[in-house]
mmCIF file of C-alpha atoms in Angstrom:
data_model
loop_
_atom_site.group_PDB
_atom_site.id
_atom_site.type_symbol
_atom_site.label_atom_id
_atom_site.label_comp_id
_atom_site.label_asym_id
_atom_site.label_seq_id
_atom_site.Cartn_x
_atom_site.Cartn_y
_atom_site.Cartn_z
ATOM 1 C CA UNK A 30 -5.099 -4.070 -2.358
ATOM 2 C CA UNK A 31 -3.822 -2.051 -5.399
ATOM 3 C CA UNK A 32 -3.836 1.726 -4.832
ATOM 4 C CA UNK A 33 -6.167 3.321 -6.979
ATOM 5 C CA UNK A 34 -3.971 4.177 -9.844
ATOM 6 C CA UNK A 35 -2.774 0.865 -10.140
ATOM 7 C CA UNK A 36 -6.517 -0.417 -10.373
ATOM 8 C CA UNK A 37 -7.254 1.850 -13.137
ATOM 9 C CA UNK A 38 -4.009 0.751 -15.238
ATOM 10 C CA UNK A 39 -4.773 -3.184 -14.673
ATOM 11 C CA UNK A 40 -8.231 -2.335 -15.371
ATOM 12 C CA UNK A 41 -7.920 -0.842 -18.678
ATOM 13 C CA UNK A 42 -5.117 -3.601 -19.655
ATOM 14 C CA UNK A 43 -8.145 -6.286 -18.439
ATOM 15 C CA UNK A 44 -10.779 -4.381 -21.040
ATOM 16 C CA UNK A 45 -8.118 -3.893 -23.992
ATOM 17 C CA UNK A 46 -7.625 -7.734 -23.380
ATOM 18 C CA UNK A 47 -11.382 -8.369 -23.161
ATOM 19 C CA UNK A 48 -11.023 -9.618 -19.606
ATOM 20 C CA UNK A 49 -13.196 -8.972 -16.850
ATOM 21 C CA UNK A 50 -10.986 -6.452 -14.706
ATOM 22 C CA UNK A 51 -11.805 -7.411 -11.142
ATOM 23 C CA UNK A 52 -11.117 -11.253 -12.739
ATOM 24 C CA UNK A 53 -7.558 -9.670 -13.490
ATOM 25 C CA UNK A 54 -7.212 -7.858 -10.730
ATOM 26 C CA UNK A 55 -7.829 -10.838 -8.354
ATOM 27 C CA UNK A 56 -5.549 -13.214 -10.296
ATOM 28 C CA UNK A 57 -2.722 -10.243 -9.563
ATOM 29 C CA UNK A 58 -3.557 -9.705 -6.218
ATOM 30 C CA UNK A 59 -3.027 -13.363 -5.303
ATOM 31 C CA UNK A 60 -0.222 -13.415 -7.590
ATOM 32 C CA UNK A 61 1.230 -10.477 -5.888
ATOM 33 C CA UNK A 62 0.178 -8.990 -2.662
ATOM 34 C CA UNK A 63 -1.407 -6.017 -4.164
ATOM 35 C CA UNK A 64 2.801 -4.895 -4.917
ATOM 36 C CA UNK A 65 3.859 -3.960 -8.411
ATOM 37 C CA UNK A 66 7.345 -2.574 -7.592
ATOM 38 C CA UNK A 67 9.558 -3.030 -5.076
ATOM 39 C CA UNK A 68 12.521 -0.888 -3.736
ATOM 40 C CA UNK A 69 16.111 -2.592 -4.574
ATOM 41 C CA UNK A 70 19.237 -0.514 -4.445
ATOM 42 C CA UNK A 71 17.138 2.953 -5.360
ATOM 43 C CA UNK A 72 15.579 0.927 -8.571
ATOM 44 C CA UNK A 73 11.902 -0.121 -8.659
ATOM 45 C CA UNK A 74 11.783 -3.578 -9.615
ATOM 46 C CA UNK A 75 8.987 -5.765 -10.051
ATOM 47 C CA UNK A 76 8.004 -8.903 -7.458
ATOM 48 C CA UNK A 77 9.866 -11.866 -8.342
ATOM 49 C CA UNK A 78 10.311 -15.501 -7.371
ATOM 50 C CA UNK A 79 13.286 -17.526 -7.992
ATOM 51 C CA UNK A 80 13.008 -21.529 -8.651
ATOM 52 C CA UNK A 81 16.121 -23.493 -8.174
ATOM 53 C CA UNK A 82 14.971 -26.889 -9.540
ATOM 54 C CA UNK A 83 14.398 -24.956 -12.792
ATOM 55 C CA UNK A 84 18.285 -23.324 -12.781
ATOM 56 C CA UNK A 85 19.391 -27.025 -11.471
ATOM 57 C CA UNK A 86 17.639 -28.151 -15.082
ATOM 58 C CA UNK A 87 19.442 -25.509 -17.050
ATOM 59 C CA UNK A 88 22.902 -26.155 -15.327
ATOM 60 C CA UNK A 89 25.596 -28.584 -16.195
ATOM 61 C CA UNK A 90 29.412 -29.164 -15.095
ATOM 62 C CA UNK A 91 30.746 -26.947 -13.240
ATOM 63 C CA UNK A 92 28.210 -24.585 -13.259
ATOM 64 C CA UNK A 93 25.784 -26.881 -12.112
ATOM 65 C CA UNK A 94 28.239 -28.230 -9.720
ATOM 66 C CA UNK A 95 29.042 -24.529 -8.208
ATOM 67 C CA UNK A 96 25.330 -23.601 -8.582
ATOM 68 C CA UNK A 97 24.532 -26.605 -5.781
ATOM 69 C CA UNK A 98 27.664 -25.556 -3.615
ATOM 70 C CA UNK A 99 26.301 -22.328 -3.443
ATOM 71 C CA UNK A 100 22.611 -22.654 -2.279
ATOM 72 C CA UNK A 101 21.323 -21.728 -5.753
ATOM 73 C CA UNK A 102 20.453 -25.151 -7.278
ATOM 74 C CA UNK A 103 18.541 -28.023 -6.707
ATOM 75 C CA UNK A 104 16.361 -30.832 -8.324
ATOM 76 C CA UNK A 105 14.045 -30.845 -5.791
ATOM 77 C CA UNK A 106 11.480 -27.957 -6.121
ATOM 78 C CA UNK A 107 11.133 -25.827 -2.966
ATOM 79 C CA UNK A 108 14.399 -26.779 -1.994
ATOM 80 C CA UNK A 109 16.021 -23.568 -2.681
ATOM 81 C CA UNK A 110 14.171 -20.968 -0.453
ATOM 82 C CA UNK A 111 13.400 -17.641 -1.450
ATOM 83 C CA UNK A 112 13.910 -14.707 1.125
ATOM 84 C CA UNK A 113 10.821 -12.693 2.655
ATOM 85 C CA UNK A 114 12.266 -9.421 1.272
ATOM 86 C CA UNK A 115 12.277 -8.610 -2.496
ATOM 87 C CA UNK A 116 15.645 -7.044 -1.549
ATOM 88 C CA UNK A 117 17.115 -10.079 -1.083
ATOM 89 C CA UNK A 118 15.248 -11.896 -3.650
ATOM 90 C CA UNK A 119 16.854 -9.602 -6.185
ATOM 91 C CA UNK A 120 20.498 -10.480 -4.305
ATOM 92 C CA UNK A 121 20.108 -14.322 -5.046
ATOM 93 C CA UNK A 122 19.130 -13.297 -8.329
ATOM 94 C CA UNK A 123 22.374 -11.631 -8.888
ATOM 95 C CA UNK A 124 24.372 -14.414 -7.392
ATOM 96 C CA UNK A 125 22.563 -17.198 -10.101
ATOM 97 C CA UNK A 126 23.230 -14.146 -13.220
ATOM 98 C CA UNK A 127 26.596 -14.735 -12.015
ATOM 99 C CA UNK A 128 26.649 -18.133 -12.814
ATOM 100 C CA UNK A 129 24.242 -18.130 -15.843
ATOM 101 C CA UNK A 130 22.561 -15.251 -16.871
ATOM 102 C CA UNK A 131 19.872 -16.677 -19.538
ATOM 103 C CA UNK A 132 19.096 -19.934 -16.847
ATOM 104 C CA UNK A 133 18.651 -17.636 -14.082
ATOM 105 C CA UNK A 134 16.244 -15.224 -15.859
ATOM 106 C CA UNK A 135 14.577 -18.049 -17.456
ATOM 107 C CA UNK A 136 14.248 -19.676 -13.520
ATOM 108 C CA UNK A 137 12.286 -16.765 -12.040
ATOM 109 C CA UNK A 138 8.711 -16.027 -12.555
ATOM 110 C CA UNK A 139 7.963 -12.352 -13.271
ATOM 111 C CA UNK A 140 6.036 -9.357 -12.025
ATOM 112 C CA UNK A 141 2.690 -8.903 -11.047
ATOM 113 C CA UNK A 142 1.216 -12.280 -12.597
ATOM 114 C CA UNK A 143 4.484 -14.514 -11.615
ATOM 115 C CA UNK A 144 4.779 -15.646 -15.333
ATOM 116 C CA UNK A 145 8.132 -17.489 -15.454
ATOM 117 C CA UNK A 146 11.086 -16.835 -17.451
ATOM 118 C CA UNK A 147 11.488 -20.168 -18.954
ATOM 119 C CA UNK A 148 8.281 -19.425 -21.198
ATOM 120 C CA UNK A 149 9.670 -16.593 -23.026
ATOM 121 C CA UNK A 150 9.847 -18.814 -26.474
ATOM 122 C CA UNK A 151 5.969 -20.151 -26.219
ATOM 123 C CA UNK A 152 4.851 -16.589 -25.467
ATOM 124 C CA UNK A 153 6.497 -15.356 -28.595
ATOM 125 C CA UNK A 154 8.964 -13.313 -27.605
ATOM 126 C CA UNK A 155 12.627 -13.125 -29.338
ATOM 127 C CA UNK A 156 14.263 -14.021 -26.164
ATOM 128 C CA UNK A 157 14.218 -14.593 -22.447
ATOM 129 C CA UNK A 158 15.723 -10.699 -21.866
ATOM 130 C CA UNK A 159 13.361 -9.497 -24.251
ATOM 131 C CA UNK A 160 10.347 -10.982 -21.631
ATOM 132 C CA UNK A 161 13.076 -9.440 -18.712
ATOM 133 C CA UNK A 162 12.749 -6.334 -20.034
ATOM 134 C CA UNK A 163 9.460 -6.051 -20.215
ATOM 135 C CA UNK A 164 8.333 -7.128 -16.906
ATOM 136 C CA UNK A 165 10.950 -4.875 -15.705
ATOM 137 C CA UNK A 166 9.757 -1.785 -17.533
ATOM 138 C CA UNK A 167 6.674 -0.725 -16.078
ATOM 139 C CA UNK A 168 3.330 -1.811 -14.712
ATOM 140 C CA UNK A 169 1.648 -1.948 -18.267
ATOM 141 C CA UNK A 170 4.717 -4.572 -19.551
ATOM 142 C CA UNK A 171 4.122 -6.600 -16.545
ATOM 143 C CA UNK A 172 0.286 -6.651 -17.893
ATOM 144 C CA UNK A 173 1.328 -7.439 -21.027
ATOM 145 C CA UNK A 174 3.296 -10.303 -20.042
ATOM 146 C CA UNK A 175 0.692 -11.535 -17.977
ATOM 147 C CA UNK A 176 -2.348 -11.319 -19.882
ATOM 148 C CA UNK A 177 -0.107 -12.977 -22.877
ATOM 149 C CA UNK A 178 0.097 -15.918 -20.840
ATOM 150 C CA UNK A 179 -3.411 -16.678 -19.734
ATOM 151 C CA UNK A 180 -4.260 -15.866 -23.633
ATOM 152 C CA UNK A 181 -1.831 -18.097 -24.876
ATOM 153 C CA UNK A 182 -2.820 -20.761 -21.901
ATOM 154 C CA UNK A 183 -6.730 -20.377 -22.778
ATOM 155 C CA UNK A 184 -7.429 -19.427 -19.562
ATOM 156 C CA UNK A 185 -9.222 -16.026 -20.583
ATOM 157 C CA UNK A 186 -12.977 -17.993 -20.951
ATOM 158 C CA UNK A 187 -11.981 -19.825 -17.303
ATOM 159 C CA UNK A 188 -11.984 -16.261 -15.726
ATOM 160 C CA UNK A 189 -15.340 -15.307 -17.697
ATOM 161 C CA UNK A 190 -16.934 -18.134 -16.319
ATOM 162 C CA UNK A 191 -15.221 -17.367 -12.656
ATOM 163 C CA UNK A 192 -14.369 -21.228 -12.528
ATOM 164 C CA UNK A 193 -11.408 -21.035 -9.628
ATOM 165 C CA UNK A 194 -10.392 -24.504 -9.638
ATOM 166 C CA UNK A 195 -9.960 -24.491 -13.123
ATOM 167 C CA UNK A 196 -7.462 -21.752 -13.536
ATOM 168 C CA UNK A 197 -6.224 -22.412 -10.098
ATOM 169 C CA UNK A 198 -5.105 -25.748 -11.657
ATOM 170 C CA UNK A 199 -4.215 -24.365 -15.186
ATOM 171 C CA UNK A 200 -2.212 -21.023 -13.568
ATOM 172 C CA UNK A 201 -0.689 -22.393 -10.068
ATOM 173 C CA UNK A 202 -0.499 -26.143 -10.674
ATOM 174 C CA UNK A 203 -1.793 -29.520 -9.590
ATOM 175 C CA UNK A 204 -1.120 -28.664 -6.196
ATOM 176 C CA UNK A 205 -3.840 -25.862 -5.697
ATOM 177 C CA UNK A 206 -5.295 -26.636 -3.175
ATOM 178 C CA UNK A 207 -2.578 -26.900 -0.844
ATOM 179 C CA UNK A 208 -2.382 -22.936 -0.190
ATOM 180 C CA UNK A 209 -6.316 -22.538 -0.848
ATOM 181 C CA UNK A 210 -5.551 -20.407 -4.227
ATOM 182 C CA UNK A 211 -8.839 -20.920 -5.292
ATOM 183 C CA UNK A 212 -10.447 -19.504 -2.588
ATOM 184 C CA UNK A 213 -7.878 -16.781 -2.593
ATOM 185 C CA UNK A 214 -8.927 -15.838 -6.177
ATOM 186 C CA UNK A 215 -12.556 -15.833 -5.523
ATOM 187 C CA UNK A 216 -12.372 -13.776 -2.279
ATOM 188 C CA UNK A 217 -10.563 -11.619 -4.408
ATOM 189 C CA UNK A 218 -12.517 -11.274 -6.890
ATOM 190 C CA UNK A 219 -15.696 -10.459 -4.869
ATOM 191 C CA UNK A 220 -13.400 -7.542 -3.399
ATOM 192 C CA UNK A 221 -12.613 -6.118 -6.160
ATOM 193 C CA UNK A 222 -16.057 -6.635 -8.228
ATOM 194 C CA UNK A 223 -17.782 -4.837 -5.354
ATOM 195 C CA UNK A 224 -15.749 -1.812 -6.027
ATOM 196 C CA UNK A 225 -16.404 -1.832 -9.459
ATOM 197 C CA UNK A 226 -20.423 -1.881 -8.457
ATOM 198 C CA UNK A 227 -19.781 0.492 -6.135
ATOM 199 C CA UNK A 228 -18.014 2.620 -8.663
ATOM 200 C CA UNK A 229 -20.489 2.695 -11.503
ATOM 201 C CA UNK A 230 -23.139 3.639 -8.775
ATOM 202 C CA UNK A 231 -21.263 6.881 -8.206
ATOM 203 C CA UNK A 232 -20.377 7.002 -11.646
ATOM 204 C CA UNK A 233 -24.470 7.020 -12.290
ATOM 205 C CA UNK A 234 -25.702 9.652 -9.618
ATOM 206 C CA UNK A 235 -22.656 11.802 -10.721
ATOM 207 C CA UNK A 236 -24.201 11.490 -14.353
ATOM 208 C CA UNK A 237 -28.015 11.758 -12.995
ATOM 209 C CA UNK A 238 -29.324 8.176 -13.672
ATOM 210 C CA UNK A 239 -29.261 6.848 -10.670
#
């Protein structure tokens, strides 16, 4: 799970957005391990995932063609693993920047909600280092980013109503219920909801109405 600051600053994001925070706080636990930054190089970074059938789409001649030599490309999705470590994540990163910067930031999916790069236009921002930048920034940005998407997605009544398969579908894709995200998110949720119960219980015999 989050550590405790990190539950209070997704929390307050969640009730700026009008979102139900443990709802938010499940989707980025799932989304992320409970990890906002990582280590890489002495720099906190945010979690990231690289998608090589999405640089393969944004590649052609001898980019594409070096790209494909190199590991980085491929129209197959899931062809192009990504490492266990966020270290080396970052690495192939670097080596597809090489290649193409704007294709290989618009390949990844960001930070804590795994929003990817590619969207920057639809979510309104002026470019795809513009979105970079702010999932890179700080936990808040990453927030941002991610609560723009499941408001400009329509997702943000799915989480009121706690209906899992439906943004399980909508967020993660078709394919769902091949790594049980559903079930992820509402085990999740209940987690995190029972903390907020237990919370506002101490919160009331702290304050004398309980």
């Amino acid at each position: 799970m989050f550590s405790q600051q990190n539950i209070r600053d997704i929390s307050s994001e969640a009730k700026r957005a009008g979102i139900e925070p443990a709802a938010l706080l499940a989707v980025a636990q799932v989304e992320s391990g409970g990890v906002c930054f990582y280590k890489v190089d002495g720099r906190d970074e945010p979690p990231i995932r690289f998608e090589g059938h999405y640089f393969d789409q944004r590649l052609s001649g001898n980019q594409l063609l070096n790209a494909r030599d190199k590991g980085l490309a491929n129209p197959v999705a899931g062809a192009v693993r990504n490492p266990v470590s966020q270290a080396a994540r970052w690495q192939l990163l670097g080596a597809a920047v090489a290649i193409n910067r704007e294709a290989a930031y618009e390949s990844v999916s960001w930070g804590i909600g795994q929003v990817m790069g590619a969207h920057w236009k639809w979510l309104g921002y002026d470019s795809v280092d513009a979105l970079v930048d702010e999932a890179r920034g700080s936990l808040k940005g990453q927030l941002r980013l991610m609560i723009r998407f499941i408001g400009k997605s329509g997702l943000i009544p799915v989480l009121a109503r706690h209906d899992w398969k439906a943004f399980a579908r909508a967020y993660n894709g078709p394919n769902f219920t091949q790594n049980r995200y559903d079930t992820k998110l509402s085990l999740a949720w209940r987690r995190y909801a029972a903390v907020e119960s237990l919370d506002r219980a101490a919160s009331g015999r702290q304050s004398g109405f309980v």
